[in-house]
Tab-separated table of C-alpha atoms and ligand atoms in Angstrom:
chain	number	residue	atom	x	y	z
A	1	UNK	CA	13.328	21.359	-12.180
A	2	UNK	CA	12.826	18.143	-14.206
A	3	UNK	CA	12.649	14.376	-13.454
A	4	UNK	CA	13.035	13.549	-9.742
A	5	UNK	CA	15.587	15.910	-8.252
A	6	UNK	CA	16.032	16.625	-4.505
A	7	UNK	CA	14.960	20.108	-3.559
A	8	UNK	CA	12.541	22.487	-5.094
A	9	UNK	CA	9.659	20.774	-3.407
A	10	UNK	CA	6.176	22.344	-3.863
A	11	UNK	CA	5.486	24.323	-0.597
A	12	UNK	CA	9.180	24.849	0.106
A	13	UNK	CA	9.715	27.427	-2.690
A	14	UNK	CA	11.647	30.790	-2.538
A	15	UNK	CA	10.089	34.010	-1.602
A	16	UNK	CA	7.451	35.126	-4.096
A	17	UNK	CA	6.796	31.460	-5.053
A	18	UNK	CA	4.095	30.705	-2.603
A	19	UNK	CA	1.292	31.445	-4.933
A	20	UNK	CA	2.713	29.183	-7.540
A	21	UNK	CA	3.395	26.542	-4.919
A	22	UNK	CA	-0.263	26.480	-4.030
A	23	UNK	CA	-1.275	26.047	-7.469
A	24	UNK	CA	1.221	23.226	-7.976
A	25	UNK	CA	0.196	21.319	-4.748
A	26	UNK	CA	-1.577	18.431	-6.339
A	27	UNK	CA	-0.169	15.002	-6.481
A	28	UNK	CA	-0.578	11.661	-8.172
A	29	UNK	CA	0.372	8.326	-6.529
A	30	UNK	CA	1.749	5.619	-8.659
A	31	UNK	CA	1.278	2.122	-7.073
A	32	UNK	CA	4.518	0.082	-7.040
A	33	UNK	CA	3.532	-3.615	-6.289
A	34	UNK	CA	6.193	-5.240	-4.323
A	35	UNK	CA	8.035	-1.850	-4.146
A	36	UNK	CA	9.744	-2.972	-7.249
A	37	UNK	CA	10.546	-0.535	-9.977
A	38	UNK	CA	12.083	-2.038	-13.024
A	39	UNK	CA	14.109	0.031	-15.562
A	40	UNK	CA	11.031	0.391	-17.780
A	41	UNK	CA	8.902	1.924	-14.979
A	42	UNK	CA	11.660	4.181	-13.868
A	43	UNK	CA	12.082	5.574	-17.482
A	44	UNK	CA	8.346	6.041	-17.789
A	45	UNK	CA	8.150	7.953	-14.574
A	46	UNK	CA	11.127	9.971	-15.226
A	47	UNK	CA	9.621	10.885	-18.738
A	48	UNK	CA	6.296	12.055	-17.170
A	49	UNK	CA	8.147	13.695	-14.191
A	50	UNK	CA	10.369	15.607	-16.406
A	51	UNK	CA	7.641	16.618	-18.771
A	52	UNK	CA	5.514	18.146	-16.161
A	53	UNK	CA	8.168	19.244	-13.821
A	54	UNK	CA	7.156	16.787	-10.936
A	55	UNK	CA	9.213	15.830	-7.940
A	56	UNK	CA	9.156	12.066	-6.751
A	57	UNK	CA	8.424	11.218	-3.200
A	58	UNK	CA	8.524	7.702	-1.727
A	59	UNK	CA	5.654	7.038	0.505
A	60	UNK	CA	5.678	4.791	3.681
A	61	UNK	CA	3.484	2.456	1.685
A	62	UNK	CA	6.171	1.831	-0.912
A	63	UNK	CA	4.478	3.728	-3.575
A	64	UNK	CA	5.768	6.688	-5.539
A	65	UNK	CA	3.991	10.046	-5.276
A	66	UNK	CA	4.536	12.634	-7.917
A	67	UNK	CA	4.443	16.106	-6.435
A	68	UNK	CA	3.931	19.423	-8.204
A	69	UNK	CA	0.864	18.875	-10.309
A	70	UNK	CA	-2.046	21.369	-10.695
A	71	UNK	CA	-5.873	21.247	-11.245
A	72	UNK	CA	-5.000	22.149	-14.886
A	73	UNK	CA	-2.745	19.143	-15.653
A	74	UNK	CA	-3.804	16.423	-13.087
A	75	UNK	CA	-5.802	14.305	-15.244
A	76	UNK	CA	-3.498	14.759	-18.278
A	77	UNK	CA	-0.696	13.461	-16.094
A	78	UNK	CA	-2.694	10.427	-14.855
A	79	UNK	CA	-3.572	9.706	-18.447
A	80	UNK	CA	0.088	9.881	-19.460
A	81	UNK	CA	1.045	7.634	-16.685
A	82	UNK	CA	-1.595	5.157	-17.304
A	83	UNK	CA	-0.656	5.192	-21.084
A	84	UNK	CA	2.914	4.066	-20.129
A	85	UNK	CA	1.494	1.045	-18.215
A	86	UNK	CA	1.823	2.546	-14.595
A	87	UNK	CA	-1.091	1.918	-12.166
A	88	UNK	CA	-2.280	5.248	-10.611
A	89	UNK	CA	-3.866	4.988	-7.303
A	90	UNK	CA	-7.631	5.774	-7.383
A	91	UNK	CA	-10.491	5.463	-4.916
A	92	UNK	CA	-11.602	1.915	-4.604
A	93	UNK	CA	-8.353	0.369	-5.653
A	94	UNK	CA	-7.131	-2.716	-3.806
A	95	UNK	CA	-4.386	-1.670	-1.413
A	96	UNK	CA	-1.154	-2.942	-2.615
A	97	UNK	CA	0.651	-4.822	0.214
A	98	UNK	CA	3.714	-3.122	1.697
A	99	UNK	CA	6.401	-5.809	1.991
A	100	UNK	CA	9.873	-6.584	3.490
A	101	UNK	CA	12.377	-7.923	0.883
A	102	UNK	CA	12.534	-11.261	2.396
A	103	UNK	CA	13.979	-14.355	0.917
A	104	UNK	CA	16.558	-14.671	-0.839
A	105	UNK	CA	17.817	-11.158	-0.013
A	106	UNK	CA	17.413	-11.124	3.717
A	107	UNK	CA	19.251	-13.999	5.594
A	108	UNK	CA	16.374	-14.257	7.996
A	109	UNK	CA	13.790	-14.423	5.283
A	110	UNK	CA	11.504	-17.741	5.445
A	111	UNK	CA	9.579	-16.882	2.157
A	112	UNK	CA	9.798	-15.115	-1.035
A	113	UNK	CA	7.805	-11.931	-0.156
A	114	UNK	CA	7.970	-10.565	-3.659
A	115	UNK	CA	6.443	-13.828	-5.054
A	116	UNK	CA	3.655	-13.788	-2.501
A	117	UNK	CA	2.944	-10.064	-2.984
A	118	UNK	CA	2.639	-10.842	-6.692
A	119	UNK	CA	0.293	-13.669	-5.997
A	120	UNK	CA	-1.841	-11.332	-3.805
A	121	UNK	CA	-1.793	-8.550	-6.242
A	122	UNK	CA	-2.685	-10.892	-9.189
A	123	UNK	CA	-5.656	-12.245	-7.383
A	124	UNK	CA	-7.088	-8.981	-5.994
A	125	UNK	CA	-5.212	-6.153	-7.743
A	126	UNK	CA	-8.065	-5.691	-10.274
A	127	UNK	CA	-10.653	-5.247	-7.541
A	128	UNK	CA	-12.653	-2.014	-7.416
A	129	UNK	CA	-15.089	-0.878	-4.750
A	130	UNK	CA	-12.495	-1.505	-1.987
A	131	UNK	CA	-13.171	0.839	0.915
A	132	UNK	CA	-10.561	3.476	1.924
A	133	UNK	CA	-8.333	3.230	5.059
A	134	UNK	CA	-7.430	-0.451	4.455
A	135	UNK	CA	-3.718	-1.332	4.658
A	136	UNK	CA	-2.069	-4.602	4.194
A	137	UNK	CA	1.565	-5.656	4.964
A	138	UNK	CA	3.637	-8.814	4.545
A	139	UNK	CA	6.757	-9.748	6.365
A	140	UNK	CA	9.235	-12.482	5.608
A	141	UNK	CA	9.829	-13.519	9.132
A	142	UNK	CA	8.704	-12.700	12.708
A	143	UNK	CA	10.927	-9.603	12.950
A	144	UNK	CA	7.987	-8.045	10.958
A	145	UNK	CA	9.994	-5.316	9.152
A	146	UNK	CA	7.076	-4.407	6.996
A	147	UNK	CA	5.081	-3.584	10.186
A	148	UNK	CA	2.622	-6.291	9.811
A	149	UNK	CA	1.175	-5.719	13.213
A	150	UNK	CA	0.507	-2.147	12.479
A	151	UNK	CA	-1.826	-2.301	9.557
A	152	UNK	CA	-5.364	-3.686	9.115
A	153	UNK	CA	-4.315	-6.894	7.660
A	154	UNK	CA	-0.783	-8.292	8.442
A	155	UNK	CA	0.857	-11.256	7.276
A	156	UNK	CA	4.021	-12.747	8.973
A	157	UNK	CA	5.812	-15.834	7.785
A	158	UNK	CA	6.960	-18.235	10.523
A	159	UNK	CA	8.757	-21.554	10.541
A	160	UNK	CA	5.233	-23.133	10.984
A	161	UNK	CA	3.324	-21.197	8.289
A	162	UNK	CA	1.746	-17.843	8.095
A	163	UNK	CA	0.346	-15.973	11.119
A	164	UNK	CA	-2.110	-13.213	10.385
A	165	UNK	CA	-3.017	-10.073	12.421
A	166	UNK	CA	-5.884	-7.678	11.913
A	167	UNK	CA	-6.897	-4.303	13.356
A	168	UNK	CA	-3.438	-2.810	13.690
A	169	UNK	CA	-2.907	0.816	12.820
A	170	UNK	CA	-0.496	3.590	13.134
A	171	UNK	CA	-1.289	7.193	13.474
A	172	UNK	CA	-1.945	9.363	16.556
A	173	UNK	CA	-3.653	6.496	18.394
A	174	UNK	CA	-1.621	3.337	17.172
A	175	UNK	CA	-2.863	-0.131	17.856
A	176	UNK	CA	-1.155	-3.578	17.660
A	177	UNK	CA	-3.054	-5.779	15.489
A	178	UNK	CA	-4.685	-9.117	17.063
A	179	UNK	CA	-3.491	-12.425	16.093
A	180	UNK	CA	-6.423	-13.955	14.029
A	181	UNK	CA	-4.844	-16.995	12.430
A	182	UNK	CA	-1.839	-19.143	12.933
A	183	UNK	CA	0.112	-21.502	10.925
A	184	UNK	CA	-1.801	-21.068	7.660
A	185	UNK	CA	-0.618	-22.343	4.228
A	186	UNK	CA	0.059	-19.584	1.627
A	187	UNK	CA	-3.121	-20.641	-0.088
A	188	UNK	CA	-5.209	-20.201	3.257
A	189	UNK	CA	-3.395	-16.893	3.970
A	190	UNK	CA	-4.327	-15.426	0.513
A	191	UNK	CA	-7.899	-16.711	0.863
A	192	UNK	CA	-8.106	-14.936	4.281
A	193	UNK	CA	-6.906	-11.621	2.792
A	194	UNK	CA	-9.804	-11.880	0.296
A	195	UNK	CA	-12.308	-12.670	3.086
A	196	UNK	CA	-10.971	-9.764	5.259
A	197	UNK	CA	-11.271	-7.324	2.499
A	198	UNK	CA	-14.792	-8.439	1.596
A	199	UNK	CA	-15.747	-8.324	5.216
A	200	UNK	CA	-14.379	-4.808	5.646
A	201	UNK	CA	-16.273	-3.626	2.455
A	202	UNK	CA	-19.421	-5.155	3.724
A	203	UNK	CA	-19.312	-3.401	7.080
A	204	UNK	CA	-17.874	-0.142	6.096
A	205	UNK	CA	-19.859	2.988	4.787
A	206	UNK	CA	-17.389	5.479	3.645
A	207	UNK	CA	-14.180	4.644	5.229
A	208	UNK	CA	-13.107	2.766	8.384
A	209	UNK	CA	-10.142	0.971	9.968
A	210	UNK	CA	-10.283	-2.717	10.632
A	211	UNK	CA	-9.581	-1.861	14.300
A	212	UNK	CA	-13.118	-0.803	14.701
A	213	UNK	CA	-14.432	-4.248	13.409
A	214	UNK	CA	-12.193	-6.733	14.870
A	215	UNK	CA	-14.219	-7.394	17.980
A	216	UNK	CA	-17.464	-7.988	15.898
A	217	UNK	CA	-18.786	-11.513	16.705
A	218	UNK	CA	-18.815	-12.509	12.890
A	219	UNK	CA	-15.367	-11.128	12.210
A	220	UNK	CA	-13.383	-13.592	10.006
A	221	UNK	CA	-10.758	-15.091	12.325
A	222	UNK	CA	-9.359	-18.559	12.429
A	223	UNK	CA	-8.538	-18.629	16.185
A	224	UNK	CA	-9.972	-16.631	19.140
A	225	UNK	CA	-7.253	-14.814	20.914
B	301	SF4	S1	10.989	-9.340	8.273
B	301	SF4	FE1	12.490	-10.788	8.386
B	301	SF4	S2	12.663	-11.431	6.250
B	301	SF4	FE2	11.693	-9.489	6.299
B	301	SF4	S3	13.291	-7.951	6.115
B	301	SF4	FE3	12.869	-8.188	8.246
B	301	SF4	S4	14.358	-9.729	8.997
B	301	SF4	FE4	14.226	-9.846	6.782
């Protein structure tokens, strides 16, 4: 197996392969800002996946997970990916927003979601010390294809500016986020993302979903719903 083929997934091996599958059950997640993979990134990932016999899996957060690593080569693979300019997910990294493809590709799109995602990533992507369990999504219109109401921080473009939701989550006990701001400018929406991430960090020990914090009296919201 080389590159990113379908099949041959770790854990789904033929008889007699179980032990090998267990050894190769480690993975590395490559962050893909905006869900965009240019040709250079595709080639870099293909090179590393081919060399280490890894399989590519697309995550629901629009990242790329390389399956089939082992304790023996995990750090080496991370180094190879970083050396090729790819961003490897590590604890404390800012959570890259999941986005819909918005304007100009979707005829309902009200904003260029790639550009706004870039803006958020440029401003916050270098942050460290971000607490786990924080997810951000950005949708280019109220149809909310990126699932903005089902994440910790959700942004939705409307004809009257950006609405923001917080405290949504999926999982076994899903929750719809609460509307915390309405009709923001892009600048205000980006500022509020920063405020929310800071608030989450200040109130969280190891890890925590925003849903647990949303009813705190000092929660950073622009409207009371
Ligand atoms: S949320 Fe709106 S703009 Fe984004 S993909 Fe869905 S319909 Fe299109």
